[in-house]
PDB file of C-alpha atoms in Angstrom:
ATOM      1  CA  UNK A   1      -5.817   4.184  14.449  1.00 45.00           C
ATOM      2  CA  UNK A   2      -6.181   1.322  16.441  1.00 46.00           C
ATOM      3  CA  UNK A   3      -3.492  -0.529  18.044  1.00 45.00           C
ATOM      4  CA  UNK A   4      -1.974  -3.417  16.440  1.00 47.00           C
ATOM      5  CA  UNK A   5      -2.763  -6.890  16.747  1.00 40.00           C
ATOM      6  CA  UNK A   6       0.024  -9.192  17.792  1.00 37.00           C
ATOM      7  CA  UNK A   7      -0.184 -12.042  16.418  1.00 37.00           C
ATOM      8  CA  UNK A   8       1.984 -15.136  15.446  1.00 39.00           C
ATOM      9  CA  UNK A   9       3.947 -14.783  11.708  1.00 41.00           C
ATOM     10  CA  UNK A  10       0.489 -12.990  10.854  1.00 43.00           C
ATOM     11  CA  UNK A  11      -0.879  -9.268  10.817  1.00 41.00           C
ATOM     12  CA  UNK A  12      -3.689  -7.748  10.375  1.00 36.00           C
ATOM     13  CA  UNK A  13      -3.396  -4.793   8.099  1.00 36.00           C
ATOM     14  CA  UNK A  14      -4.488  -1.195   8.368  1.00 36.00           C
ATOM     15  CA  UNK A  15      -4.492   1.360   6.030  1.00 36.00           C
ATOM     16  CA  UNK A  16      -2.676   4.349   6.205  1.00 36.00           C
ATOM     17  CA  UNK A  17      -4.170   7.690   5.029  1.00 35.00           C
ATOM     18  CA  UNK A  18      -1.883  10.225   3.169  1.00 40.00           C
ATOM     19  CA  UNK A  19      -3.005  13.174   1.624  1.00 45.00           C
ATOM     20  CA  UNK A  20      -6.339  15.183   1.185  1.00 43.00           C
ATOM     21  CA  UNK A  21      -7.048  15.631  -2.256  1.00 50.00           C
ATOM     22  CA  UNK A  22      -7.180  19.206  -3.415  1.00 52.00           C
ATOM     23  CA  UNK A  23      -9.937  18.850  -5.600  1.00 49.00           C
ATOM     24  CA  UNK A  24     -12.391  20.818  -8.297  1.00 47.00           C
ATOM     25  CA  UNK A  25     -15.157  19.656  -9.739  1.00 47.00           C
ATOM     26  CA  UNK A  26     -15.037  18.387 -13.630  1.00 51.00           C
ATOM     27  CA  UNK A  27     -17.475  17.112 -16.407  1.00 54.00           C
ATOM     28  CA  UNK A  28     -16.741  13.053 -16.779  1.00 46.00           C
ATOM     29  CA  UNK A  29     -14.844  12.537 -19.926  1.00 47.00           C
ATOM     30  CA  UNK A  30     -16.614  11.578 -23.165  1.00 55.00           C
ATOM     31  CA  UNK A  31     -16.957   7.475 -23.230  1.00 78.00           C
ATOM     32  CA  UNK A  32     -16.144   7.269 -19.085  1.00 90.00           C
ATOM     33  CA  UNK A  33     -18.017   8.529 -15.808  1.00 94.00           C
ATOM     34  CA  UNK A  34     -15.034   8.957 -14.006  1.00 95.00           C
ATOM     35  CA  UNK A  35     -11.817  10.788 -14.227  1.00 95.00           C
ATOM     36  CA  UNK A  36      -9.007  11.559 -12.007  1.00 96.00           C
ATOM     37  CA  UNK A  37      -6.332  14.258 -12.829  1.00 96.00           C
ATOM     38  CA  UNK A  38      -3.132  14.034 -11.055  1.00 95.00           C
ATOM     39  CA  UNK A  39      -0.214  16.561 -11.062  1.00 94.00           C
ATOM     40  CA  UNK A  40       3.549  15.486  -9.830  1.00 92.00           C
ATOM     41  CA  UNK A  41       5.421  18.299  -7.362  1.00 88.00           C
ATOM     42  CA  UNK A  42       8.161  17.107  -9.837  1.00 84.00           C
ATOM     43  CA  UNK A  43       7.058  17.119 -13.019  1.00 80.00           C
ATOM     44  CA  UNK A  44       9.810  15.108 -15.078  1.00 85.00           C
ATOM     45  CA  UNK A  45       8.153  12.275 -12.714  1.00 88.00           C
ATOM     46  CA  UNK A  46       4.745  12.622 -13.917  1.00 92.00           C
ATOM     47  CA  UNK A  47       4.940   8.917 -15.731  1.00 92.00           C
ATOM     48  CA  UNK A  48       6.799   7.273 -12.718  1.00 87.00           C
ATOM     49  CA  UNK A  49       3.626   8.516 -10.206  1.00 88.00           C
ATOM     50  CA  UNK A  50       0.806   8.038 -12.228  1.00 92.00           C
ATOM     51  CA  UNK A  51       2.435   4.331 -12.944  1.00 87.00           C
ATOM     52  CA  UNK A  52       2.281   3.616  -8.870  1.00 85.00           C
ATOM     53  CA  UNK A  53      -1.506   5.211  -9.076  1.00 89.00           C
ATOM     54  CA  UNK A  54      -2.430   3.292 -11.626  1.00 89.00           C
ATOM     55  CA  UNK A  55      -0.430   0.086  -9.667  1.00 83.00           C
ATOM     56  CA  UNK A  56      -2.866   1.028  -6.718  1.00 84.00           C
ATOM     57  CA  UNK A  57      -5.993   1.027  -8.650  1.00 89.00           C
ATOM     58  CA  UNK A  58      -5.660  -2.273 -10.136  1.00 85.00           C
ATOM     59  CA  UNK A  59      -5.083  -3.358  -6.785  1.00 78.00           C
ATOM     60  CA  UNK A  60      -8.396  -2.563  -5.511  1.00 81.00           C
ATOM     61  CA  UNK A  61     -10.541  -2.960  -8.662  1.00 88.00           C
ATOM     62  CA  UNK A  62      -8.369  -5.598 -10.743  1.00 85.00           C
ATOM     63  CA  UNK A  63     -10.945  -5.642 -13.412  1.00 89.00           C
ATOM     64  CA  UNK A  64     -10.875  -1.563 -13.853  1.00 91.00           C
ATOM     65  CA  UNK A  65     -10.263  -0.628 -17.431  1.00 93.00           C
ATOM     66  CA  UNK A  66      -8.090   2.750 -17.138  1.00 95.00           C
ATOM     67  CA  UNK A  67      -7.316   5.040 -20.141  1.00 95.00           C
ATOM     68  CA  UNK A  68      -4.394   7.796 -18.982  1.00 96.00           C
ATOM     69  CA  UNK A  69      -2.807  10.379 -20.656  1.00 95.00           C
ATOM     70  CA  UNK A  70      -0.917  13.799 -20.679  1.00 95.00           C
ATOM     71  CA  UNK A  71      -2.198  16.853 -21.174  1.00 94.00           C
ATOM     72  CA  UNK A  72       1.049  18.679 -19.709  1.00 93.00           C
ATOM     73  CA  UNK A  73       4.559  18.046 -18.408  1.00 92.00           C
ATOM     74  CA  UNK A  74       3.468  17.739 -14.604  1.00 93.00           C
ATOM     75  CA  UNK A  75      -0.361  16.098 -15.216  1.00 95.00           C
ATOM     76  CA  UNK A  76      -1.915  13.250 -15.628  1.00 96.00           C
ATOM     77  CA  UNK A  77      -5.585  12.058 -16.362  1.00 96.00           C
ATOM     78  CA  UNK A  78      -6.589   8.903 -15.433  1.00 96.00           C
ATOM     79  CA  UNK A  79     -10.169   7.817 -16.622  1.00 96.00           C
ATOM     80  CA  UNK A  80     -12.510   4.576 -15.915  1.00 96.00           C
ATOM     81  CA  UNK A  81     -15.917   3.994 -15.277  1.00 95.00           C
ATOM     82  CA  UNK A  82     -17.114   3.924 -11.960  1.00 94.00           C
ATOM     83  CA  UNK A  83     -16.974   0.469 -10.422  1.00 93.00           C
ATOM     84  CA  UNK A  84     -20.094  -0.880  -8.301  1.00 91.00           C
ATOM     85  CA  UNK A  85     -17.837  -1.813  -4.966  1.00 89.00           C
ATOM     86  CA  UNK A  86     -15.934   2.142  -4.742  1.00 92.00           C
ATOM     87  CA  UNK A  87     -14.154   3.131  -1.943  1.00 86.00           C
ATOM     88  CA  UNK A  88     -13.827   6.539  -0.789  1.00 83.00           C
ATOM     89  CA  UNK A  89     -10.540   6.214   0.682  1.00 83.00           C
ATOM     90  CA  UNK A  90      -8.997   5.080  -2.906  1.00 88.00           C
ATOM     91  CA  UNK A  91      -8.721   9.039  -3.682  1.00 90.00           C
ATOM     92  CA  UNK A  92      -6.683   9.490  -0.810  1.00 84.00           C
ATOM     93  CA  UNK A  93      -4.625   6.076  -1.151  1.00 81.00           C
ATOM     94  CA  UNK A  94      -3.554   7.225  -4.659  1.00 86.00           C
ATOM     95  CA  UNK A  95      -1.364  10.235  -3.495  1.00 86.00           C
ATOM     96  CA  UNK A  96      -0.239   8.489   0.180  1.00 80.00           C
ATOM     97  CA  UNK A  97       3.481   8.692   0.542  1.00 76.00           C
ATOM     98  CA  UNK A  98       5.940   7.414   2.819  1.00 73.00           C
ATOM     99  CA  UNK A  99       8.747   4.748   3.973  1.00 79.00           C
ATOM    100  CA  UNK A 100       7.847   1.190   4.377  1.00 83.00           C
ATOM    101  CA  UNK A 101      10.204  -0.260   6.689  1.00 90.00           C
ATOM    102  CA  UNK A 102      10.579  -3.877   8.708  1.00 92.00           C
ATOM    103  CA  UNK A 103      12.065  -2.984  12.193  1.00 95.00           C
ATOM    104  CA  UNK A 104      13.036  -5.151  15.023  1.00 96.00           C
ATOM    105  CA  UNK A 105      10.411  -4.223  17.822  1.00 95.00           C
ATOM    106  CA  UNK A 106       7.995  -1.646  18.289  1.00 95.00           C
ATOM    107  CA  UNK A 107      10.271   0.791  20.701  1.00 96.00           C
ATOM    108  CA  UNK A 108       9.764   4.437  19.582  1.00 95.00           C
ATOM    109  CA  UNK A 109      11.267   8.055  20.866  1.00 96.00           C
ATOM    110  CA  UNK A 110      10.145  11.308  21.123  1.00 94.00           C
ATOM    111  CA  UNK A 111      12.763  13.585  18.614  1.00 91.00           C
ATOM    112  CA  UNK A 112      14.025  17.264  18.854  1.00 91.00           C
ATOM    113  CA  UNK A 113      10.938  18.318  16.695  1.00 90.00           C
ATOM    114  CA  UNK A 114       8.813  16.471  19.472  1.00 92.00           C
ATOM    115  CA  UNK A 115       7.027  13.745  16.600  1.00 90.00           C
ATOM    116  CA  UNK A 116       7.449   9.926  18.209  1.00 93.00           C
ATOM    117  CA  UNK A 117       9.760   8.223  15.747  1.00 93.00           C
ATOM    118  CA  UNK A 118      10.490   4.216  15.644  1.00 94.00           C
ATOM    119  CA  UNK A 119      13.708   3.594  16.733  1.00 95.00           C
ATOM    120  CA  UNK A 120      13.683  -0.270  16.270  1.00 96.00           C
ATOM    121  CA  UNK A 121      16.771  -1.598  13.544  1.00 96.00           C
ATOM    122  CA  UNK A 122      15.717  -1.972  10.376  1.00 95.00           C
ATOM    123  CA  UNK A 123      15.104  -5.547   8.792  1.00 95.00           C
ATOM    124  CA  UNK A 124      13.444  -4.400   5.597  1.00 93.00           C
ATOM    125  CA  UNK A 125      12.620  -1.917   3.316  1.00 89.00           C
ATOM    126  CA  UNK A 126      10.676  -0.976  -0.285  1.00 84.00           C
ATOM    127  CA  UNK A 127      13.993  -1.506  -2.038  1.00 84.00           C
ATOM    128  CA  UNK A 128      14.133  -4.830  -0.463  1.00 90.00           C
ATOM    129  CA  UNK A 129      11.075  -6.454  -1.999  1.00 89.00           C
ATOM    130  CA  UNK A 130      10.493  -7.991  -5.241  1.00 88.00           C
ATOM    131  CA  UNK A 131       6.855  -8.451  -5.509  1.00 87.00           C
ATOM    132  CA  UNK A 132       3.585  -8.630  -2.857  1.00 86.00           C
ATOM    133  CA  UNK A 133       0.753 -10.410  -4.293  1.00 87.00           C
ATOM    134  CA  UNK A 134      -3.036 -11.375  -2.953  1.00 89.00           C
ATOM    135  CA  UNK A 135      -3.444 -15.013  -2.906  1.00 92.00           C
ATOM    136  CA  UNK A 136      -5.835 -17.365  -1.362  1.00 93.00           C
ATOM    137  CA  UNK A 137      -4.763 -19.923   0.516  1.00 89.00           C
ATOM    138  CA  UNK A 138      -6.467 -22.859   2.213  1.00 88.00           C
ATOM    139  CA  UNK A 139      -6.628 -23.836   6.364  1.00 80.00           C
ATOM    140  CA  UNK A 140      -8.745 -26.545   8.073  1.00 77.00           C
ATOM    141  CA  UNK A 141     -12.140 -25.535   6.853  1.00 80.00           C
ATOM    142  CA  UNK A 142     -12.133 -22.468   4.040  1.00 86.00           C
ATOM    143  CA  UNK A 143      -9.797 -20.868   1.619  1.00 89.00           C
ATOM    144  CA  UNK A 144      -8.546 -17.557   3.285  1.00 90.00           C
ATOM    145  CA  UNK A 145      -6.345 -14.518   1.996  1.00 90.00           C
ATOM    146  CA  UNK A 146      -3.111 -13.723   2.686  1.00 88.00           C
ATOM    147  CA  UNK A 147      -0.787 -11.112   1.431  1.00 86.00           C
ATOM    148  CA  UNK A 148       2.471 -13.096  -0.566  1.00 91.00           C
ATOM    149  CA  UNK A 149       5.697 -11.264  -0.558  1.00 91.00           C
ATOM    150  CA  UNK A 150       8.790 -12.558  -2.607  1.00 93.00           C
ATOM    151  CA  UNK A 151      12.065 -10.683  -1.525  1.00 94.00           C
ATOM    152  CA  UNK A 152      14.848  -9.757  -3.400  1.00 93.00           C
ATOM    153  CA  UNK A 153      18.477 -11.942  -2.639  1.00 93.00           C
ATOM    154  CA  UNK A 154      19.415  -8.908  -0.004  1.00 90.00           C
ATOM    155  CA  UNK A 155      15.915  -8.392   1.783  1.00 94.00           C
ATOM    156  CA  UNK A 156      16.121 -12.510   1.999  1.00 95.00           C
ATOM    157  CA  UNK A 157      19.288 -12.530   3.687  1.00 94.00           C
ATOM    158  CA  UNK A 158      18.692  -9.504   6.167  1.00 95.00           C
ATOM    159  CA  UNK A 159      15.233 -11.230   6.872  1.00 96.00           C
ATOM    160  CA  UNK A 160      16.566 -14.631   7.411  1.00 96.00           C
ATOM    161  CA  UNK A 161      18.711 -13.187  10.099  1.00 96.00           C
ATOM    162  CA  UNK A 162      16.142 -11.289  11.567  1.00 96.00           C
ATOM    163  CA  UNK A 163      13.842 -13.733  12.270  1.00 95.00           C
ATOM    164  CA  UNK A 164      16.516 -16.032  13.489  1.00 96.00           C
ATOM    165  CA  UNK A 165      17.067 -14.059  16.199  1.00 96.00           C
ATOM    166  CA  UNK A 166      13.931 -13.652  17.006  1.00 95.00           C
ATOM    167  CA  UNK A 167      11.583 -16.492  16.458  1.00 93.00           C
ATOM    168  CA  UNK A 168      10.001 -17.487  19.490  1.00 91.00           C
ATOM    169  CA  UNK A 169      11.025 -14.731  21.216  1.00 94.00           C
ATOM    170  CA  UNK A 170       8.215 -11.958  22.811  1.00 93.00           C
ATOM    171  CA  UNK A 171       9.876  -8.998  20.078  1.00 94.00           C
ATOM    172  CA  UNK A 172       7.734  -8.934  17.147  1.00 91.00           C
ATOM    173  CA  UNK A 173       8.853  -7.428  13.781  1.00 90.00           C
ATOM    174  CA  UNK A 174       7.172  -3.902  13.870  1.00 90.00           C
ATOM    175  CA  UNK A 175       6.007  -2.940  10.135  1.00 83.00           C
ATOM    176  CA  UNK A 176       6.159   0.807   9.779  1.00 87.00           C
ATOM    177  CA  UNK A 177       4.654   3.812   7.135  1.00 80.00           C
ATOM    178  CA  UNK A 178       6.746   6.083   7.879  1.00 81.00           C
ATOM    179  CA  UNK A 179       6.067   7.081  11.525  1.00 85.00           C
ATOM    180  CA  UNK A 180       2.780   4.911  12.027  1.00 83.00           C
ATOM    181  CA  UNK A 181       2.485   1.324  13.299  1.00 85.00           C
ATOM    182  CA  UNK A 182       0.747  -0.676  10.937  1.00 77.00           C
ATOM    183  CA  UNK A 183       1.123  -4.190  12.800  1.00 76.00           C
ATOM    184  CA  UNK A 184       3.354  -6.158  14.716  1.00 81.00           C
ATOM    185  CA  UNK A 185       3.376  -9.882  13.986  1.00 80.00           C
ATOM    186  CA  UNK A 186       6.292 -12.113  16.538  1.00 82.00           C
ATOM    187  CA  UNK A 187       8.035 -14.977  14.442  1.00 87.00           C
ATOM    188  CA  UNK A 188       7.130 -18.463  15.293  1.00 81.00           C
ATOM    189  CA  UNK A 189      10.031 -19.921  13.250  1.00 89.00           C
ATOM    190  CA  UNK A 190      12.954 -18.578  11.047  1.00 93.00           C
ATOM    191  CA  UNK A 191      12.367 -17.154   7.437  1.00 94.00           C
ATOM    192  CA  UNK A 192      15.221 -17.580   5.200  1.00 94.00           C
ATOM    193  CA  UNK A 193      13.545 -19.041   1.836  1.00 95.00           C
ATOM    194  CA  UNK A 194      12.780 -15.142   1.101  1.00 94.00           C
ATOM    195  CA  UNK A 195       9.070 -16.384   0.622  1.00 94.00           C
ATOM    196  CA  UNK A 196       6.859 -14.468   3.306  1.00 89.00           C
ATOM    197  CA  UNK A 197       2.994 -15.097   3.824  1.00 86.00           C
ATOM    198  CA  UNK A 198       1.655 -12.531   6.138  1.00 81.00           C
ATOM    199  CA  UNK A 199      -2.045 -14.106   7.071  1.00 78.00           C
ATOM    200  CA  UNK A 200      -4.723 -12.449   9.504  1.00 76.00           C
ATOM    201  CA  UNK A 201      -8.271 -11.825   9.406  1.00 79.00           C
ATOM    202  CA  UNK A 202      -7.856 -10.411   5.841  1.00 82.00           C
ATOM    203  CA  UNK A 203     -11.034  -9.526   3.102  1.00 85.00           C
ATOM    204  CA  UNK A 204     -10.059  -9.570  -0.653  1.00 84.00           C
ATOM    205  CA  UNK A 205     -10.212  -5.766  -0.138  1.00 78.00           C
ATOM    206  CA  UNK A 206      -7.847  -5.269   3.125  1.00 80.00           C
ATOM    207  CA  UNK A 207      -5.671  -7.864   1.437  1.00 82.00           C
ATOM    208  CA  UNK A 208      -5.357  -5.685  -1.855  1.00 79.00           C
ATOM    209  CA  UNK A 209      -5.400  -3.048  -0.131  1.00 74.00           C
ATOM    210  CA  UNK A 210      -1.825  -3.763   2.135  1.00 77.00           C
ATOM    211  CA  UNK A 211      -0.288  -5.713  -0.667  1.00 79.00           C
ATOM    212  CA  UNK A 212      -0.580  -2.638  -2.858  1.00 75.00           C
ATOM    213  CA  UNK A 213       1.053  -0.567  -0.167  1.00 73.00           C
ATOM    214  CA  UNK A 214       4.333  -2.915  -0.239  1.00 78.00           C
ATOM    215  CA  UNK A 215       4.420  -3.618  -3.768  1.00 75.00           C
ATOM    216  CA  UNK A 216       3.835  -0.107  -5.128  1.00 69.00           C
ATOM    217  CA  UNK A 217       6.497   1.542  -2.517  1.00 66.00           C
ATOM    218  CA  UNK A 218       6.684   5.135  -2.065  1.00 68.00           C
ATOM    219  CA  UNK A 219       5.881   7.793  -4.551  1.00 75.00           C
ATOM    220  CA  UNK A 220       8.444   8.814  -6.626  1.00 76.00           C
ATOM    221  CA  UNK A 221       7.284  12.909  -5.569  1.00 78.00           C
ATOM    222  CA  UNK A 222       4.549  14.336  -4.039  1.00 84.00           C
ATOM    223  CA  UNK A 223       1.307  13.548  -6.113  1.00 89.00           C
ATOM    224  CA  UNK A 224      -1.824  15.770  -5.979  1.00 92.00           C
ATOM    225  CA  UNK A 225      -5.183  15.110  -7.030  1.00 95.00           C
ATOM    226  CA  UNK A 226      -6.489  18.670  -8.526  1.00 95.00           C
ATOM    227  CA  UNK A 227      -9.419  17.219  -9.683  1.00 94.00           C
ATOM    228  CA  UNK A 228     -11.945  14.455 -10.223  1.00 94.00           C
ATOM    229  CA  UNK A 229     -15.563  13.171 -11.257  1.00 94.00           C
ATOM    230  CA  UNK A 230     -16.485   9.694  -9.712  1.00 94.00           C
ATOM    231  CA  UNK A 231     -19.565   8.665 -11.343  1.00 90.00           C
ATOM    232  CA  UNK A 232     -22.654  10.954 -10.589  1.00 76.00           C
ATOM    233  CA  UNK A 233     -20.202  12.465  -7.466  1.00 65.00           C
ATOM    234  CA  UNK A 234     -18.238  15.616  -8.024  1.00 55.00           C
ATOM    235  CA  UNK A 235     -16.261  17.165  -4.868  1.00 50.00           C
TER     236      UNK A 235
END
């Protein structure tokens, strides 16, 4: 992954990868060319991870009409047609789990189990955020898109103090999945309306793509694609 841009109350996002779907090839179902079938490690959660799925999909391809059901207790099926602008990492975004966290800084250690952790205070997390949305928003010469995010009454307050303390300061607010960097944008002036605009050198698809990962959170369980049919591609 490449290292993070710092840049002024902006980021530019990455993506993070999660898991590698365990896969077997399938016949499209009747009426769609594509089909994705999902099992939960926990099955009672089955509904709650195919919802975030789902959340993700809609991200990338807002105008994907999805059909889902249940053929079990611990599966789902999720089935579309193939849309003209697919991206192979959406297989592997579906299942990706983790903590999203808001730290102060971008100071990490290395732990007893010898994996480099961030050891930064927390500012933010999933629980902390109402809603992250994809919106366009004009500067001197074009409309451009930035990723929206609306925080709840606590994430507001924490965040308010946060960047307090450190707008216009050299620290940056390191965002985190899990372990990884994703970007580290410094604070130009306090925050404390709870109304964050995180701006870069964002496409419609990088800015789905991130605001997905904040809105949608963490899976609820592990989620494993056993097996799929994208179109005329089978893996």
């Amino acid at each position: 992954m490449k290292a993070p841009k710092i840049i002024t109350i902006c980021m530019a996002a990455a993506l993070l990868s999660g898991c590698s779907p365990d896969v077997l090839p399938s016949e499209p179902p009747k009426g769609y060319n594509s089909s994705i079938t999902l099992q939960a490690e926990v099955g009672t959660l089955i509904t709650d991870c195919t919802q975030v799925a789902e959340m993700r999909l809609k991200y990338e391809y807002p105008e994907l009409e999805l059909n889902i059901s249940y053929p079990d207790a611990e599966t789902s099926v999720i089935e579309f047609d193939r849309p003209e602008n697919w991206n192979e990492s959406t297989l592997e975004n579906l299942c990706r789990n983790g903590e999203l966290t808001f730290r102060k800084g971008t100071d990490t250690e290395v732990n007893s189990e010898g994996q480099t952790v961030p050891t930064g205070e927390i500012v933010l997390q999933s629980t902390d955020i109402d809603k992250a949305q994809t919106v366009q928003m004009p500067n001197e010469y074009e409309l451009t898109y930035v990723v929206s995010i609306k925080l709840f009454d606590s994430g507001r307050t924490k965040f308010a103090a946060a960047t307090e303390e450190l707008a216009g300061t050299s620290t940056p607010i390191g965002i985190w999945y899990d372990d990884e960097l994703i970007s580290a944008p410094t604070v130009a002036a306090p925050i404390t309306d709870g109304e964050v605009v995180i701006s870069g050198n964002f496409t419609l698809e990088s800015a789905n793509e991130l605001s997905a990962a904040i809105d949608s959170g963490a899976l609820p369980c592990g989620l494993t694609i056993t097996d799929f049919k994208i179109g005329d591609d089978s893996k």
